[in-house]
Amino acid sequence: MKRILVTGAGGQIGSWLLPALRQHYGDSNVLATDIRHLGSEITEPGPFQLLDATDAKAVGRAVMRHDADTVYHLAAILSAVGESDPRLAWHVNMASLESVLDVAREQRCAVFTPSSIGVFGPDTPKDRTPQDTLMRPSTIYGVTKVAGELLCDYYHQRFGVDTRGVRYPGLISYGAPPGGGTTDWAVDIFHQAVARGHYTCFLAPDSQLDMMYMPDAVSAAMGIMEADSTNFVHRNAFNVTAMQLAPEALAAEIRKHLPEFTIDYDIDPVRQSIAESWPDRVDDSAAREQWGWEPAFDVATTTRAMLEQLREE
Ligand code: NAD
Ligand code: SER
């Protein structure tokens, strides 16, 4: 049975990944860590420890005490928050990854690190963006994600660390709120649709981006970590996607369930320019071919699941 440590476990992904890991590997085998105290609804019934992932010595002690053989490294600063404090984004994203990789090298752990569609930039082909293509991002977030992918590849090639990752698109979920990204509108819209019947969107009506419902994101993380790596041509990190959404298209889908729902637009130039620098649709055939990636949710099933859950709440 694997022994797993999760950094940044209280965030949007961690709050879904943690219960899935515990269900699969056993509660006591999965140590949740975060820089802040988390509610018992996230941490229990397994162990939790406060941990700053940029502190390599503390990460090393936590991995040793838990006898971890795998780290899911989720601690990071996302794209919009990153633009408001680029130094913080560079520090958290790079120092935490460096400390996790060094500990993994010393203590022989496998490492999952999410990358992002944020690795792509204005010069990248926008439609069916290839796995291997031009990556010159215009955000500090994207710079850290490109550097992170290269660092993970380097630790694999130079030191034999089993590093794996995916380039997540925007992730849609309920529960823990998104952490300050450009794709947060695709979560906020559902909350506002149910609470107020109206949403004011910070991106333009036709700003199309790749998206994914969180159960598919969890299945991508666990799927790639369980995959037989002998078929890998890539490893850090695979394009993965499930659907392509623009605000006006998602609003139309929501109106199938809530006919009175309305949307208007108050565009945030920072997040709009980030969205315009990212692909309209990535090509995830490398992930499908090399480890059997396949999403289960499309826009219709995601919309139904989100609205059902939020109406219940
Ligand atoms: P989030 O912002 O929701 O959560 C990040 C967590 O990290 C928070 O709980 C925060 O307290 C914690 N954290 C911050 N600094 C820390 C530190 N120094 N040490 C320990 N913990 C710290 O982020 P998320 O959406 O869960 O994203 C997780 C990973 O997935 C990130 O690498 C992110 O770039 C990537 N990703 C997310 C999305 C998305 O749409 N959510 C898309 C693509 C990639
Ligand atoms: N959802 C993330 C963001 O917008 C993409 O990595 O920052």
Short mmCIF file of C-alpha atoms and ligand atoms in Angstrom, two decimals:
data_model
loop_
_atom_site.label_atom_id
_atom_site.label_comp_id
_atom_site.label_asym_id
_atom_site.label_seq_id
_atom_site.Cartn_x
_atom_site.Cartn_y
_atom_site.Cartn_z
CA MET A 1 0.00 0.00 0.00
CA LYS A 2 1.32 3.47 -0.89
CA ARG A 3 2.21 6.00 1.82
CA ILE A 4 1.29 9.44 0.51
CA LEU A 5 1.96 13.05 1.55
CA VAL A 6 -0.18 15.81 0.00
CA THR A 7 1.01 19.43 0.07
CA GLY A 8 -1.54 22.25 -0.30
CA ALA A 9 -4.23 19.71 0.66
CA GLY A 10 -6.82 22.34 1.61
CA GLY A 11 -7.13 23.90 -1.83
CA GLN A 12 -9.61 23.39 -4.65
CA ILE A 13 -7.95 20.18 -5.90
CA GLY A 14 -6.73 18.86 -2.54
CA SER A 15 -10.15 18.96 -0.93
CA TRP A 16 -11.35 16.49 -3.61
CA LEU A 17 -8.16 14.49 -4.13
CA LEU A 18 -7.60 13.83 -0.43
CA PRO A 19 -10.80 11.81 0.18
CA ALA A 20 -10.27 9.91 -3.08
CA LEU A 21 -6.69 9.00 -2.10
CA ARG A 22 -7.82 7.97 1.39
CA GLN A 23 -10.61 5.83 0.03
CA HIS A 24 -8.18 4.08 -2.32
CA TYR A 25 -5.08 3.75 -0.14
CA GLY A 26 -6.50 3.90 3.40
CA ASP A 27 -7.09 6.89 5.70
CA SER A 28 -3.93 6.52 7.79
CA ASN A 29 -1.70 6.15 4.70
CA VAL A 30 -2.45 9.66 3.38
CA LEU A 31 -0.99 12.62 5.28
CA ALA A 32 -2.68 15.95 4.46
CA THR A 33 -0.49 19.05 4.86
CA ASP A 34 -1.04 22.74 4.24
CA ILE A 35 0.48 26.05 5.33
CA ARG A 36 -2.79 26.93 7.07
CA HIS A 37 -5.12 25.17 9.50
CA LEU A 38 -7.88 23.31 7.69
CA GLY A 39 -11.34 22.36 8.90
CA SER A 40 -11.96 18.81 10.10
CA GLU A 41 -14.39 18.34 7.19
CA ILE A 42 -11.32 18.34 4.92
CA THR A 43 -8.65 16.69 7.08
CA GLU A 44 -10.53 13.93 8.90
CA PRO A 45 -10.49 10.99 9.21
CA GLY A 46 -6.78 10.81 8.27
CA PRO A 47 -3.69 12.59 9.66
CA PHE A 48 -3.03 16.33 9.11
CA GLN A 49 0.08 18.43 9.69
CA LEU A 50 0.83 22.12 9.20
CA LEU A 51 3.63 22.34 6.63
CA ASP A 52 5.16 25.15 4.61
CA ALA A 53 6.17 23.34 1.41
CA THR A 54 8.91 25.90 0.72
CA ASP A 55 10.72 24.71 3.88
CA ALA A 56 12.79 21.80 2.52
CA LYS A 57 13.90 20.60 5.96
CA ALA A 58 10.32 20.50 7.25
CA VAL A 59 9.18 18.67 4.09
CA GLY A 60 12.03 16.16 4.58
CA ARG A 61 11.05 15.54 8.23
CA ALA A 62 7.36 15.12 7.34
CA VAL A 63 8.15 12.66 4.52
CA MET A 64 10.48 10.68 6.81
CA ARG A 65 8.06 10.53 9.78
CA HIS A 66 5.16 9.49 7.57
CA ASP A 67 7.45 7.06 5.70
CA ALA A 68 5.97 8.46 2.48
CA ASP A 69 6.84 6.95 -0.91
CA THR A 70 4.68 9.36 -2.95
CA VAL A 71 4.10 13.14 -2.80
CA TYR A 72 1.16 14.88 -4.46
CA HIS A 73 2.53 18.42 -4.57
CA LEU A 74 -0.44 20.81 -4.84
CA ALA A 75 0.82 23.90 -2.96
CA ALA A 76 1.05 26.82 -5.39
CA ILE A 77 -0.03 30.37 -6.23
CA LEU A 78 -2.43 30.54 -9.21
CA SER A 79 -2.47 32.85 -12.22
CA ALA A 80 -4.50 35.90 -11.15
CA VAL A 81 -3.04 36.07 -7.62
CA GLY A 82 0.38 35.56 -9.22
CA GLU A 83 -0.03 38.69 -11.35
CA SER A 84 -0.85 40.71 -8.22
CA ASP A 85 2.32 39.45 -6.45
CA PRO A 86 4.80 37.96 -8.95
CA ARG A 87 7.61 37.58 -6.38
CA LEU A 88 5.36 35.56 -4.09
CA ALA A 89 4.27 33.35 -7.02
CA TRP A 90 7.87 32.72 -8.07
CA HIS A 91 8.95 32.02 -4.47
CA VAL A 92 6.10 29.67 -3.51
CA ASN A 93 5.88 27.80 -6.81
CA MET A 94 9.61 27.30 -7.34
CA ALA A 95 10.91 26.94 -3.76
CA SER A 96 8.19 24.42 -2.86
CA LEU A 97 8.82 22.33 -5.97
CA GLU A 98 12.57 22.41 -5.40
CA SER A 99 12.16 21.27 -1.80
CA VAL A 100 9.74 18.45 -2.76
CA LEU A 101 12.04 17.24 -5.57
CA ASP A 102 15.14 17.29 -3.36
CA VAL A 103 13.37 15.35 -0.63
CA ALA A 104 12.01 12.92 -3.24
CA ARG A 105 15.52 12.39 -4.55
CA GLU A 106 16.93 11.74 -1.07
CA GLN A 107 14.05 9.61 0.20
CA ARG A 108 13.12 7.90 -3.08
CA CYS A 109 9.58 9.18 -3.50
CA ALA A 110 7.45 9.48 -6.62
CA VAL A 111 6.11 13.00 -7.22
CA PHE A 112 2.90 14.24 -8.87
CA THR A 113 3.02 17.94 -9.77
CA PRO A 114 0.15 19.62 -11.62
CA SER A 115 1.14 21.88 -14.46
CA SER A 116 -1.39 24.01 -16.32
CA ILE A 117 -2.65 25.39 -19.62
CA GLY A 118 -0.86 28.47 -18.19
CA VAL A 119 2.41 27.11 -19.70
CA PHE A 120 1.17 28.31 -23.09
CA GLY A 121 1.42 31.89 -24.30
CA PRO A 122 0.27 34.22 -27.07
CA ASP A 123 2.59 32.59 -29.67
CA THR A 124 1.34 29.05 -28.99
CA PRO A 125 -1.04 27.53 -31.59
CA LYS A 126 -4.50 28.06 -30.09
CA ASP A 127 -6.51 25.27 -31.68
CA ARG A 128 -5.64 21.64 -30.85
CA THR A 129 -2.52 22.90 -29.08
CA PRO A 130 0.03 20.09 -29.47
CA GLN A 131 1.69 18.31 -26.55
CA ASP A 132 5.09 19.59 -27.72
CA THR A 133 4.89 23.17 -28.92
CA LEU A 134 6.06 26.74 -28.36
CA MET A 135 5.75 27.66 -24.66
CA ARG A 136 6.47 31.34 -23.94
CA PRO A 137 3.87 32.29 -21.32
CA SER A 138 3.14 35.92 -20.50
CA THR A 139 2.29 35.36 -16.80
CA ILE A 140 4.60 34.70 -13.84
CA TYR A 141 2.37 31.69 -13.10
CA GLY A 142 3.10 30.29 -16.56
CA VAL A 143 6.82 31.00 -16.17
CA THR A 144 6.87 28.95 -12.94
CA LYS A 145 4.87 26.14 -14.58
CA VAL A 146 7.23 25.88 -17.59
CA ALA A 147 10.24 25.98 -15.25
CA GLY A 148 8.52 23.41 -13.03
CA GLU A 149 7.92 20.99 -15.90
CA LEU A 150 11.57 21.30 -16.95
CA LEU A 151 12.80 20.85 -13.36
CA CYS A 152 10.68 17.70 -12.96
CA ASP A 153 12.06 16.32 -16.23
CA TYR A 154 15.58 17.14 -15.04
CA TYR A 155 15.15 15.36 -11.70
CA HIS A 156 13.85 12.32 -13.56
CA GLN A 157 16.63 12.24 -16.15
CA ARG A 158 19.50 13.21 -13.84
CA PHE A 159 18.52 11.58 -10.55
CA GLY A 160 15.92 8.95 -11.51
CA VAL A 161 13.08 10.56 -9.52
CA ASP A 162 9.70 9.22 -10.72
CA THR A 163 8.12 12.60 -11.55
CA ARG A 164 4.75 12.76 -13.32
CA GLY A 165 2.30 15.54 -14.12
CA VAL A 166 -0.58 16.83 -16.19
CA ARG A 167 -1.38 20.26 -17.59
CA TYR A 168 -4.77 20.86 -16.01
CA PRO A 169 -7.24 23.18 -17.71
CA GLY A 170 -9.68 25.27 -15.62
CA LEU A 171 -11.23 23.06 -12.94
CA ILE A 172 -14.92 23.18 -12.00
CA SER A 173 -15.99 22.05 -8.53
CA TYR A 174 -18.04 22.86 -5.46
CA GLY A 175 -16.70 22.77 -1.90
CA ALA A 176 -13.36 24.55 -1.42
CA PRO A 177 -13.39 27.74 -3.53
CA PRO A 178 -10.88 28.21 -6.36
CA GLY A 179 -7.61 29.82 -5.32
CA GLY A 180 -7.49 32.95 -7.51
CA GLY A 181 -7.15 31.84 -11.11
CA THR A 182 -8.32 33.12 -14.48
CA THR A 183 -10.75 30.21 -14.86
CA ASP A 184 -12.53 30.87 -11.52
CA TRP A 185 -15.50 32.33 -13.45
CA ALA A 186 -16.52 28.78 -14.45
CA VAL A 187 -17.02 27.96 -10.75
CA ASP A 188 -18.46 31.33 -9.64
CA ILE A 189 -21.12 31.24 -12.38
CA PHE A 190 -22.76 28.13 -10.85
CA HIS A 191 -22.79 29.58 -7.31
CA GLN A 192 -24.30 32.86 -8.51
CA ALA A 193 -26.79 31.14 -10.82
CA VAL A 194 -28.22 29.19 -7.87
CA ALA A 195 -27.93 31.97 -5.27
CA ARG A 196 -29.04 35.01 -7.35
CA GLY A 197 -30.10 33.86 -10.80
CA HIS A 198 -27.57 36.29 -12.25
CA TYR A 199 -23.81 36.41 -12.83
CA THR A 200 -21.50 39.26 -13.76
CA CYS A 201 -18.56 37.68 -15.58
CA PHE A 202 -15.01 39.07 -15.56
CA LEU A 203 -14.17 37.48 -18.96
CA ALA A 204 -15.69 38.37 -22.34
CA PRO A 205 -18.66 36.28 -23.62
CA ASP A 206 -16.62 34.38 -26.26
CA SER A 207 -13.40 33.74 -24.25
CA GLN A 208 -13.09 30.01 -24.79
CA LEU A 209 -10.82 27.90 -22.56
CA ASP A 210 -10.36 24.21 -21.79
CA MET A 211 -12.18 23.04 -18.65
CA MET A 212 -12.73 19.89 -16.59
CA TYR A 213 -15.04 18.76 -13.78
CA MET A 214 -13.08 17.93 -10.62
CA PRO A 215 -13.83 14.17 -10.50
CA ASP A 216 -12.00 13.90 -13.84
CA ALA A 217 -9.08 15.95 -12.47
CA VAL A 218 -8.82 13.55 -9.52
CA SER A 219 -8.96 10.57 -11.85
CA ALA A 220 -6.19 12.12 -14.02
CA ALA A 221 -3.92 12.59 -10.97
CA MET A 222 -4.44 9.09 -9.61
CA GLY A 223 -4.50 7.54 -13.09
CA ILE A 224 -1.13 8.90 -14.15
CA MET A 225 0.46 7.95 -10.81
CA GLU A 226 -0.80 4.36 -11.16
CA ALA A 227 0.06 4.10 -14.88
CA ASP A 228 2.74 1.78 -16.20
CA SER A 229 5.44 4.27 -17.17
CA THR A 230 7.10 1.98 -19.70
CA ASN A 231 4.78 3.48 -22.36
CA PHE A 232 5.64 7.08 -21.40
CA VAL A 233 7.26 9.22 -24.06
CA HIS A 234 6.41 12.31 -21.96
CA ARG A 235 5.99 12.61 -18.20
CA ASN A 236 5.98 16.35 -17.14
CA ALA A 237 3.43 17.19 -18.18
CA PHE A 238 0.60 15.79 -20.33
CA ASN A 239 -2.10 17.97 -21.92
CA VAL A 240 -5.49 16.85 -20.55
CA THR A 241 -8.91 18.35 -21.25
CA ALA A 242 -12.58 17.45 -21.03
CA MET A 243 -14.53 20.33 -22.62
CA GLN A 244 -14.13 23.82 -24.07
CA LEU A 245 -16.21 26.59 -22.51
CA ALA A 246 -16.85 30.27 -23.10
CA PRO A 247 -19.04 32.27 -20.67
CA GLU A 248 -21.93 32.72 -23.13
CA ALA A 249 -21.96 28.99 -23.96
CA LEU A 250 -21.97 27.90 -20.30
CA ALA A 251 -24.70 30.46 -19.53
CA ALA A 252 -26.81 28.88 -22.30
CA GLU A 253 -26.26 25.41 -20.80
CA ILE A 254 -27.26 26.68 -17.32
CA ARG A 255 -30.43 28.22 -18.81
CA LYS A 256 -31.55 24.70 -19.82
CA HIS A 257 -31.98 24.09 -16.05
CA LEU A 258 -32.63 27.65 -14.82
CA PRO A 259 -34.47 29.43 -17.68
CA GLU A 260 -34.50 32.80 -15.83
CA PHE A 261 -30.71 32.89 -15.43
CA THR A 262 -29.03 36.04 -16.80
CA ILE A 263 -25.41 37.03 -17.35
CA ASP A 264 -23.67 40.33 -17.98
CA TYR A 265 -20.05 41.33 -18.28
CA ASP A 266 -17.64 43.56 -16.35
CA ILE A 267 -14.35 42.60 -17.94
CA ASP A 268 -11.19 42.50 -15.84
CA PRO A 269 -8.37 43.47 -18.25
CA VAL A 270 -5.71 41.45 -16.38
CA ARG A 271 -7.61 38.16 -16.41
CA GLN A 272 -8.98 38.81 -19.92
CA SER A 273 -5.47 39.24 -21.28
CA ILE A 274 -4.34 36.05 -19.50
CA ALA A 275 -7.29 34.14 -20.99
CA GLU A 276 -6.48 35.48 -24.47
CA SER A 277 -2.92 34.18 -24.13
CA TRP A 278 -4.09 30.60 -23.40
CA PRO A 279 -5.31 27.99 -25.93
CA ASP A 280 -8.92 27.61 -27.09
CA ARG A 281 -8.52 23.83 -27.10
CA VAL A 282 -5.56 21.59 -26.32
CA ASP A 283 -4.81 18.26 -27.99
CA ASP A 284 -4.65 15.60 -25.25
CA SER A 285 -4.01 12.61 -27.53
CA ALA A 286 -0.56 11.95 -25.96
CA ALA A 287 -2.21 11.35 -22.56
CA ARG A 288 -4.90 9.17 -24.15
CA GLU A 289 -2.31 7.09 -26.01
CA GLN A 290 0.42 6.82 -23.35
CA TRP A 291 -1.65 6.11 -20.19
CA GLY A 292 -5.27 5.79 -21.22
CA TRP A 293 -6.55 9.22 -20.14
CA GLU A 294 -10.27 9.65 -20.77
CA PRO A 295 -12.62 12.15 -19.12
CA ALA A 296 -16.05 11.02 -17.93
CA PHE A 297 -17.83 14.42 -17.76
CA ASP A 298 -18.81 16.81 -20.56
CA VAL A 299 -20.52 20.21 -20.32
CA ALA A 300 -24.02 18.75 -19.96
CA THR A 301 -23.16 16.26 -17.19
CA THR A 302 -20.92 18.77 -15.38
CA THR A 303 -23.65 21.43 -15.42
CA ARG A 304 -26.28 18.99 -14.15
CA ALA A 305 -24.01 17.73 -11.34
CA MET A 306 -22.95 21.23 -10.23
CA LEU A 307 -26.49 22.62 -10.17
CA GLU A 308 -27.92 19.58 -8.37
CA GLN A 309 -25.26 19.79 -5.65
CA LEU A 310 -25.50 23.57 -5.16
CA ARG A 311 -29.31 23.52 -5.09
CA GLU A 312 -29.16 20.82 -2.38
CA GLU A 313 -26.74 22.96 -0.34
P1 NAD B 1 -5.54 26.38 -4.46
O1 NAD B 1 -5.04 27.76 -4.53
O2 NAD B 1 -6.98 26.12 -4.38
O3 NAD B 1 -4.84 25.61 -3.26
C1 NAD B 1 -3.47 25.73 -2.97
C2 NAD B 1 -3.24 25.31 -1.53
O4 NAD B 1 -1.85 25.47 -1.27
C3 NAD B 1 -4.00 26.17 -0.52
O5 NAD B 1 -4.70 25.34 0.39
C4 NAD B 1 -2.89 26.96 0.20
O6 NAD B 1 -3.16 27.19 1.57
C5 NAD B 1 -1.70 26.02 0.00
N1 NAD B 1 -0.41 26.70 0.07
C6 NAD B 1 -0.05 27.91 -0.43
N2 NAD B 1 1.23 28.16 -0.15
C7 NAD B 1 1.70 27.09 0.52
C8 NAD B 1 2.97 26.74 1.06
N3 NAD B 1 4.03 27.56 0.99
N4 NAD B 1 3.10 25.54 1.67
C9 NAD B 1 2.03 24.69 1.77
N5 NAD B 1 0.82 24.97 1.29
C10 NAD B 1 0.66 26.16 0.66
O7 NAD B 1 -4.90 25.61 -5.74
P2 NAD B 1 -5.49 24.35 -6.51
O8 NAD B 1 -6.49 24.85 -7.49
O9 NAD B 1 -5.84 23.29 -5.57
O10 NAD B 1 -4.21 23.96 -7.37
C11 NAD B 1 -3.31 22.94 -7.00
C12 NAD B 1 -2.30 22.79 -8.11
O11 NAD B 1 -2.97 22.53 -9.35
C13 NAD B 1 -1.44 24.03 -8.36
O12 NAD B 1 -0.15 23.63 -8.76
C14 NAD B 1 -2.12 24.71 -9.54
O13 NAD B 1 -1.24 25.48 -10.28
C15 NAD B 1 -2.58 23.49 -10.32
N6 NAD B 1 -3.68 23.80 -11.23
C16 NAD B 1 -4.92 24.16 -10.75
C17 NAD B 1 -5.93 24.46 -11.65
C18 NAD B 1 -7.32 24.86 -11.19
O14 NAD B 1 -8.16 25.24 -12.03
N7 NAD B 1 -7.63 24.78 -9.91
C19 NAD B 1 -5.69 24.39 -13.03
C20 NAD B 1 -4.41 24.06 -13.47
C21 NAD B 1 -3.43 23.75 -12.56
N1 SER B 2 -7.18 27.50 -13.29
C1 SER B 2 -5.83 27.94 -13.30
C2 SER B 2 -5.75 29.43 -13.28
O1 SER B 2 -6.64 30.05 -13.83
C3 SER B 2 -5.14 27.40 -14.53
O2 SER B 2 -3.93 26.90 -14.16
O3 SER B 2 -4.81 29.96 -12.75
#
